[in-house]
CSV table of C-alpha atoms in Angstrom, one decimal:
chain,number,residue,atom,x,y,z
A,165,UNK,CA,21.1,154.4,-163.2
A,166,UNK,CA,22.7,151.6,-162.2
A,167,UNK,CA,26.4,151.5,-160.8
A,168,UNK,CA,29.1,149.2,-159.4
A,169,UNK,CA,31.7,150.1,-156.7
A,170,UNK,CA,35.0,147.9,-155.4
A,171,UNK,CA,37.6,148.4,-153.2
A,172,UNK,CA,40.2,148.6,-152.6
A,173,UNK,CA,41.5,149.7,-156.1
A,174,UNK,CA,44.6,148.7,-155.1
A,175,UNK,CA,45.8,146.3,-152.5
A,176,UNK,CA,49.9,144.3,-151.5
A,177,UNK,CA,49.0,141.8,-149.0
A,178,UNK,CA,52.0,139.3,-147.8
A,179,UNK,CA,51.7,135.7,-148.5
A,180,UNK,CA,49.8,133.8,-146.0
A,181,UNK,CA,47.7,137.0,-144.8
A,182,UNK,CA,43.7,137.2,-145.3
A,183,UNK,CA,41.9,138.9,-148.2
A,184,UNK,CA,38.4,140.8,-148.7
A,185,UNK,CA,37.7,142.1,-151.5
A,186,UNK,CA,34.4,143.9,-151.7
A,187,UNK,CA,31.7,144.6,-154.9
A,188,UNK,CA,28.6,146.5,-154.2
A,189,UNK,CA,25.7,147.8,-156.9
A,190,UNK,CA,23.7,150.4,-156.8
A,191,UNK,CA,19.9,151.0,-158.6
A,192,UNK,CA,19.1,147.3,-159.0
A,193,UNK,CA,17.3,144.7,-157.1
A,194,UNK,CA,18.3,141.2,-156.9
A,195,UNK,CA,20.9,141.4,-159.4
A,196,UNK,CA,23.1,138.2,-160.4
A,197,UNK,CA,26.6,138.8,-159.2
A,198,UNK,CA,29.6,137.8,-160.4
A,199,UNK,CA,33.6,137.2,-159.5
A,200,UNK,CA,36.3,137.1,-162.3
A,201,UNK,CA,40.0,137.1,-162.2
A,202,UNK,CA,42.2,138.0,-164.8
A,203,UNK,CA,46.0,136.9,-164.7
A,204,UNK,CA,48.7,138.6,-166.3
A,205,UNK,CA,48.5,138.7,-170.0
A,206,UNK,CA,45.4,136.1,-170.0
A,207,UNK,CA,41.6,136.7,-170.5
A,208,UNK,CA,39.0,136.5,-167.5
A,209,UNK,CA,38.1,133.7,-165.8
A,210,UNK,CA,34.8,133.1,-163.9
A,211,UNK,CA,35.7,132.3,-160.2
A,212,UNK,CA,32.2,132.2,-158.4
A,213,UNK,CA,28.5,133.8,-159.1
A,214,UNK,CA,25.6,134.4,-157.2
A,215,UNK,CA,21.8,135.0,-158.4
A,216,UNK,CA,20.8,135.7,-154.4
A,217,UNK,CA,21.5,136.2,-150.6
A,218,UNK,CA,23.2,133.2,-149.9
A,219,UNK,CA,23.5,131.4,-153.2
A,220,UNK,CA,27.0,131.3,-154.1
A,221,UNK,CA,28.3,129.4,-157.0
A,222,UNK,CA,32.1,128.3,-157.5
A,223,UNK,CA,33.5,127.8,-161.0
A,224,UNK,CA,36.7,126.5,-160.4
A,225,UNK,CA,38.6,125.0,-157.3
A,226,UNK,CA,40.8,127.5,-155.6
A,227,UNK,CA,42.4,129.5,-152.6
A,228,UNK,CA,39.0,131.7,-152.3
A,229,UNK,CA,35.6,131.7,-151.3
A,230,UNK,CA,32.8,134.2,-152.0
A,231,UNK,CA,30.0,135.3,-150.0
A,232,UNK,CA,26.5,137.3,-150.3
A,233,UNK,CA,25.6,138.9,-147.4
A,234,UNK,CA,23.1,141.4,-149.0
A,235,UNK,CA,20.8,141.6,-152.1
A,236,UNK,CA,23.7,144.3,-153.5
A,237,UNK,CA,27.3,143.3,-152.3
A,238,UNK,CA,29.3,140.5,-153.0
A,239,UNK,CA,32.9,139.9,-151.1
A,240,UNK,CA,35.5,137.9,-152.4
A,241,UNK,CA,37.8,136.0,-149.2
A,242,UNK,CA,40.8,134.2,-148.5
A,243,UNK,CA,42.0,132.8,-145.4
A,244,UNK,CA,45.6,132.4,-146.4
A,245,UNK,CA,46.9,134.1,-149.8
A,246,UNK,CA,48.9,132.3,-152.2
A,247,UNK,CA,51.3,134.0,-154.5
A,248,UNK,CA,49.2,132.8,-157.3
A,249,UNK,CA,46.1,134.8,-155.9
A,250,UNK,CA,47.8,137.8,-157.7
A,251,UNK,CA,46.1,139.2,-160.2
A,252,UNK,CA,43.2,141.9,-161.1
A,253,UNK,CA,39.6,140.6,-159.7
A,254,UNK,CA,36.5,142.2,-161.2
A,255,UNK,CA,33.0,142.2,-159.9
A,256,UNK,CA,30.2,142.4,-162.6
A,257,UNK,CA,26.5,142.4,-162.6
A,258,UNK,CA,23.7,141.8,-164.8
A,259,UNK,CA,19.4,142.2,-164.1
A,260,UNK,CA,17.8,139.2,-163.0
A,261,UNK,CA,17.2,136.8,-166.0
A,262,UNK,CA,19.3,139.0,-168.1
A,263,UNK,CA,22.4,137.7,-170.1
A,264,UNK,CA,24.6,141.1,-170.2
A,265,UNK,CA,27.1,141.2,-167.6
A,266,UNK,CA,28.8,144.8,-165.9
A,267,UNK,CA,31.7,145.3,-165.0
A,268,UNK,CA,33.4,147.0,-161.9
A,269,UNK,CA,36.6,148.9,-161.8
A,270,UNK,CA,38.7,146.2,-160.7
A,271,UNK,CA,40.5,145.6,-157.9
A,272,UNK,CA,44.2,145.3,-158.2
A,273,UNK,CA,46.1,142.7,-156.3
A,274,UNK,CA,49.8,141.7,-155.6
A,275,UNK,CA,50.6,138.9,-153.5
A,276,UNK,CA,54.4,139.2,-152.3
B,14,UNK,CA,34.8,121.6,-174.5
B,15,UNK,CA,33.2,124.7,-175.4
B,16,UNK,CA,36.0,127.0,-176.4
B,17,UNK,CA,36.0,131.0,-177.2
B,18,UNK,CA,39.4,132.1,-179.5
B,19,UNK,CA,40.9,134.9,-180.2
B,20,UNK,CA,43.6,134.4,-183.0
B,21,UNK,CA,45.4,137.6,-182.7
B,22,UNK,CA,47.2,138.7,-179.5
B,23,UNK,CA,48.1,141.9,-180.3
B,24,UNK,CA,47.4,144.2,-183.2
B,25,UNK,CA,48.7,147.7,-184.1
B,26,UNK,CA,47.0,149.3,-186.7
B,27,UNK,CA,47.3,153.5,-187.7
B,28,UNK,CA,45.0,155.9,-187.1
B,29,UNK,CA,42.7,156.5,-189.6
B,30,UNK,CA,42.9,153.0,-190.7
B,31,UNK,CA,40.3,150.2,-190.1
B,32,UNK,CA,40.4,147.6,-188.2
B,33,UNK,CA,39.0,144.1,-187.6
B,34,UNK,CA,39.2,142.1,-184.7
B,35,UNK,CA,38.4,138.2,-185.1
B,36,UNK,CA,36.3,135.9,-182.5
B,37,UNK,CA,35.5,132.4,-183.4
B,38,UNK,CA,33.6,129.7,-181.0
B,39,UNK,CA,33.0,126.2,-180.7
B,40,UNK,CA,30.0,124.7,-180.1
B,41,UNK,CA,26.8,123.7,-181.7
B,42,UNK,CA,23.9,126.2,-180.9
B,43,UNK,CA,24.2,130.1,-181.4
B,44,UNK,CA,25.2,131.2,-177.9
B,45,UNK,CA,25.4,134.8,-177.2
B,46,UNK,CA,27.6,136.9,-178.1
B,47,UNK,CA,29.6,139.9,-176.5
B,48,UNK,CA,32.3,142.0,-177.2
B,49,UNK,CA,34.3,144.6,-174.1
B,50,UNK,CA,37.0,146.3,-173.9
B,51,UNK,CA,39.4,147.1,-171.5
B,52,UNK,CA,41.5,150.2,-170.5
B,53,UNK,CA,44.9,150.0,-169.0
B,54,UNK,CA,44.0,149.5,-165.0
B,55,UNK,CA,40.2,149.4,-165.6
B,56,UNK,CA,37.2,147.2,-166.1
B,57,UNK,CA,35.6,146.3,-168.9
B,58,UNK,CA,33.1,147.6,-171.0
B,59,UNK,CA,29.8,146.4,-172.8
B,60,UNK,CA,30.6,147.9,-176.6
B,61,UNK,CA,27.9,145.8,-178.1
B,62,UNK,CA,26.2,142.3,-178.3
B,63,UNK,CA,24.6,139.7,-180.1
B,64,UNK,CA,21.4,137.9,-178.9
B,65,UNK,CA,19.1,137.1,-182.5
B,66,UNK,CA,18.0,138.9,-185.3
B,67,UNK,CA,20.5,141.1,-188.0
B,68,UNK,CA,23.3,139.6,-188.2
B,69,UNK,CA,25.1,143.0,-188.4
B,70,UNK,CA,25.2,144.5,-184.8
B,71,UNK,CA,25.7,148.3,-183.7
B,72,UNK,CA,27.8,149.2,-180.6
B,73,UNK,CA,29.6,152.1,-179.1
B,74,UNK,CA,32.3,154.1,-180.2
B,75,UNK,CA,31.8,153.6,-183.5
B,76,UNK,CA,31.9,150.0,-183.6
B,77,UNK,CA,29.7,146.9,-185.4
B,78,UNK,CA,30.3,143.4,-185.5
B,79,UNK,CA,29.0,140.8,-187.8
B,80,UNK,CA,28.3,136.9,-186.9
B,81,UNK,CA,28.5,134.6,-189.5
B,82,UNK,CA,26.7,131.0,-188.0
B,83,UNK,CA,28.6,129.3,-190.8
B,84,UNK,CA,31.8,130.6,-189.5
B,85,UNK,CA,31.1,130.3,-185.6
B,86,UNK,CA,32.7,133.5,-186.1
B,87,UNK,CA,31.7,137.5,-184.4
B,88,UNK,CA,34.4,139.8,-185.7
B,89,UNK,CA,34.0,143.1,-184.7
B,90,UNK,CA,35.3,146.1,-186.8
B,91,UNK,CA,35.4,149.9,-186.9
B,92,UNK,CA,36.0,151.6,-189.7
B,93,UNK,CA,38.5,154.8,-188.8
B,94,UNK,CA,40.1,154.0,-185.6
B,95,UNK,CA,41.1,156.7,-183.1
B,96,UNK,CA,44.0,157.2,-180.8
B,97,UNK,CA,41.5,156.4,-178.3
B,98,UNK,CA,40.6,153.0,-179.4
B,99,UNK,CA,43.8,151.4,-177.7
B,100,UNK,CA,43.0,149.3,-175.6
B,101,UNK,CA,42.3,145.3,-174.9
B,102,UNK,CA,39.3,144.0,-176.5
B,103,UNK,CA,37.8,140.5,-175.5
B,104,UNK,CA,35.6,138.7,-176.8
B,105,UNK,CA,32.8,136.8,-175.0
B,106,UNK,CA,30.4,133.9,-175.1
B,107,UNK,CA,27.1,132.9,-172.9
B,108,UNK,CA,26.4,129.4,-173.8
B,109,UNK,CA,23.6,128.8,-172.1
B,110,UNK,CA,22.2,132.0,-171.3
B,111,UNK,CA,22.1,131.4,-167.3
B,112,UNK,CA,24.4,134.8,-167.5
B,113,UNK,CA,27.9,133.0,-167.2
B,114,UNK,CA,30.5,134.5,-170.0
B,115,UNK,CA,33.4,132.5,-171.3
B,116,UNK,CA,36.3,135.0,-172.7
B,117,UNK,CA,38.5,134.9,-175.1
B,118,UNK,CA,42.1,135.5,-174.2
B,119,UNK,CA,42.2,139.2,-176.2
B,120,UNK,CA,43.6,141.1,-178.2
B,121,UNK,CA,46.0,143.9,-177.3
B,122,UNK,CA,45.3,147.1,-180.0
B,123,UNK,CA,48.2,149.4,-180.2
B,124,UNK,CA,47.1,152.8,-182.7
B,125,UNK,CA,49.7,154.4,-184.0
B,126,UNK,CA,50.2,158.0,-185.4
């Protein structure tokens, strides 16, 4: 069966400092990858996806970047957080050619 | 602009008691249609969807959701909720089916005893 790992769980980084955050999936091939962050008391917002190595698609224009070094993980970067980066960032997965997304655990992240 | 809503914000309903949680979207074609739900400090997860076909859907946990074309509408409902079922439940919409979702905002469900 298919899973879907990120870490840290967790993560206080000072403003200014880098970020990675890191999504990887297990018992697929070439699955479309996603990026989402979700803001204090508001819904989830698409930040980038990917349907290969290489191919990275941004939603919206922001503080972070994204990045596909291998069929099965996806990283999430910054090069200098903003306080505003704060939030909860979930990976999420879905089969080639498929509509229904998966979700990771989430990563958790405070910006102070 | 394509838009998915969520009317309610927060709902508390008792146990043993149904509930109903309303989704309505904009646009012109049937897109599909998802429903999750979040734990506190977790991700989300798939409790059912809506692609073609019976317009009455099965999920998870006990859960079914009906869309209504007329209404734009995909409430989903359960009838005897559980101490269990509180949690954030969102609503989602693929519009073109490339795989990108659009989410509602949410709506918080508090159960009470």
């Amino acid at each position: 069966s298919q899973t879907i790992h990120q870490w840290p769980a967790t993560l206080v980084q000072p403003v200014g400092s880098p970020l990675s955050l890191e999504c990887t999936v297990e018992g697929t091939s070439n699955p479309n990858l996603y990026w989402y962050r979700q803001a204090a008391g508001r819904g989830l917002q698409l930040l980038f996806y990917s349907v290969g190595i290489g191919q990275i698609s941004s939603e919206v224009p922001q503080n972070l970047s994204a990045s596909r070094p291998q069929d099965r993980q996806f990283i999430l970067s910054s090069k200098k957080l903003l306080l505003s980066d704060s939030g909860f960032y979930l990976c999420a997965w879905s089969g080639a050619g498929e509509e229904t997304q998966y979700f990771g655990p989430g990563t958790r992240l405070l910006v102070l | 602009a394509q838009s998915v809503t969520q009317p309610d914000i927060h709902i508390t309903v008792s146990e043993g008691a149904s509930l109903e949680l309303r989704c309505n979207y904009s646009y012109g074609a049937t897109p599909y249609l998802f429903w999750y739900v979040q734990s506190p400090g977790q991700g989300l997860q798939l409790l059912l969807k809506y692609f073609s076909g019976d317009t009455l859907v099965q999920g998870i946990k006990g859960f079914e959701a009906e869309f209504k074309r007329s209404q734009s509408s995909f409430n989903l409902r359960k009838p005897s909720v559980h101490w269990s079922d509180a949690a954030e439940y969102f609503c989602a919409v693929d519009w073109s089916s490339w795989g990108k979702l659009q989410f509602g905002a949410g709506t918080q469900v508090v159960v009470t005893p």
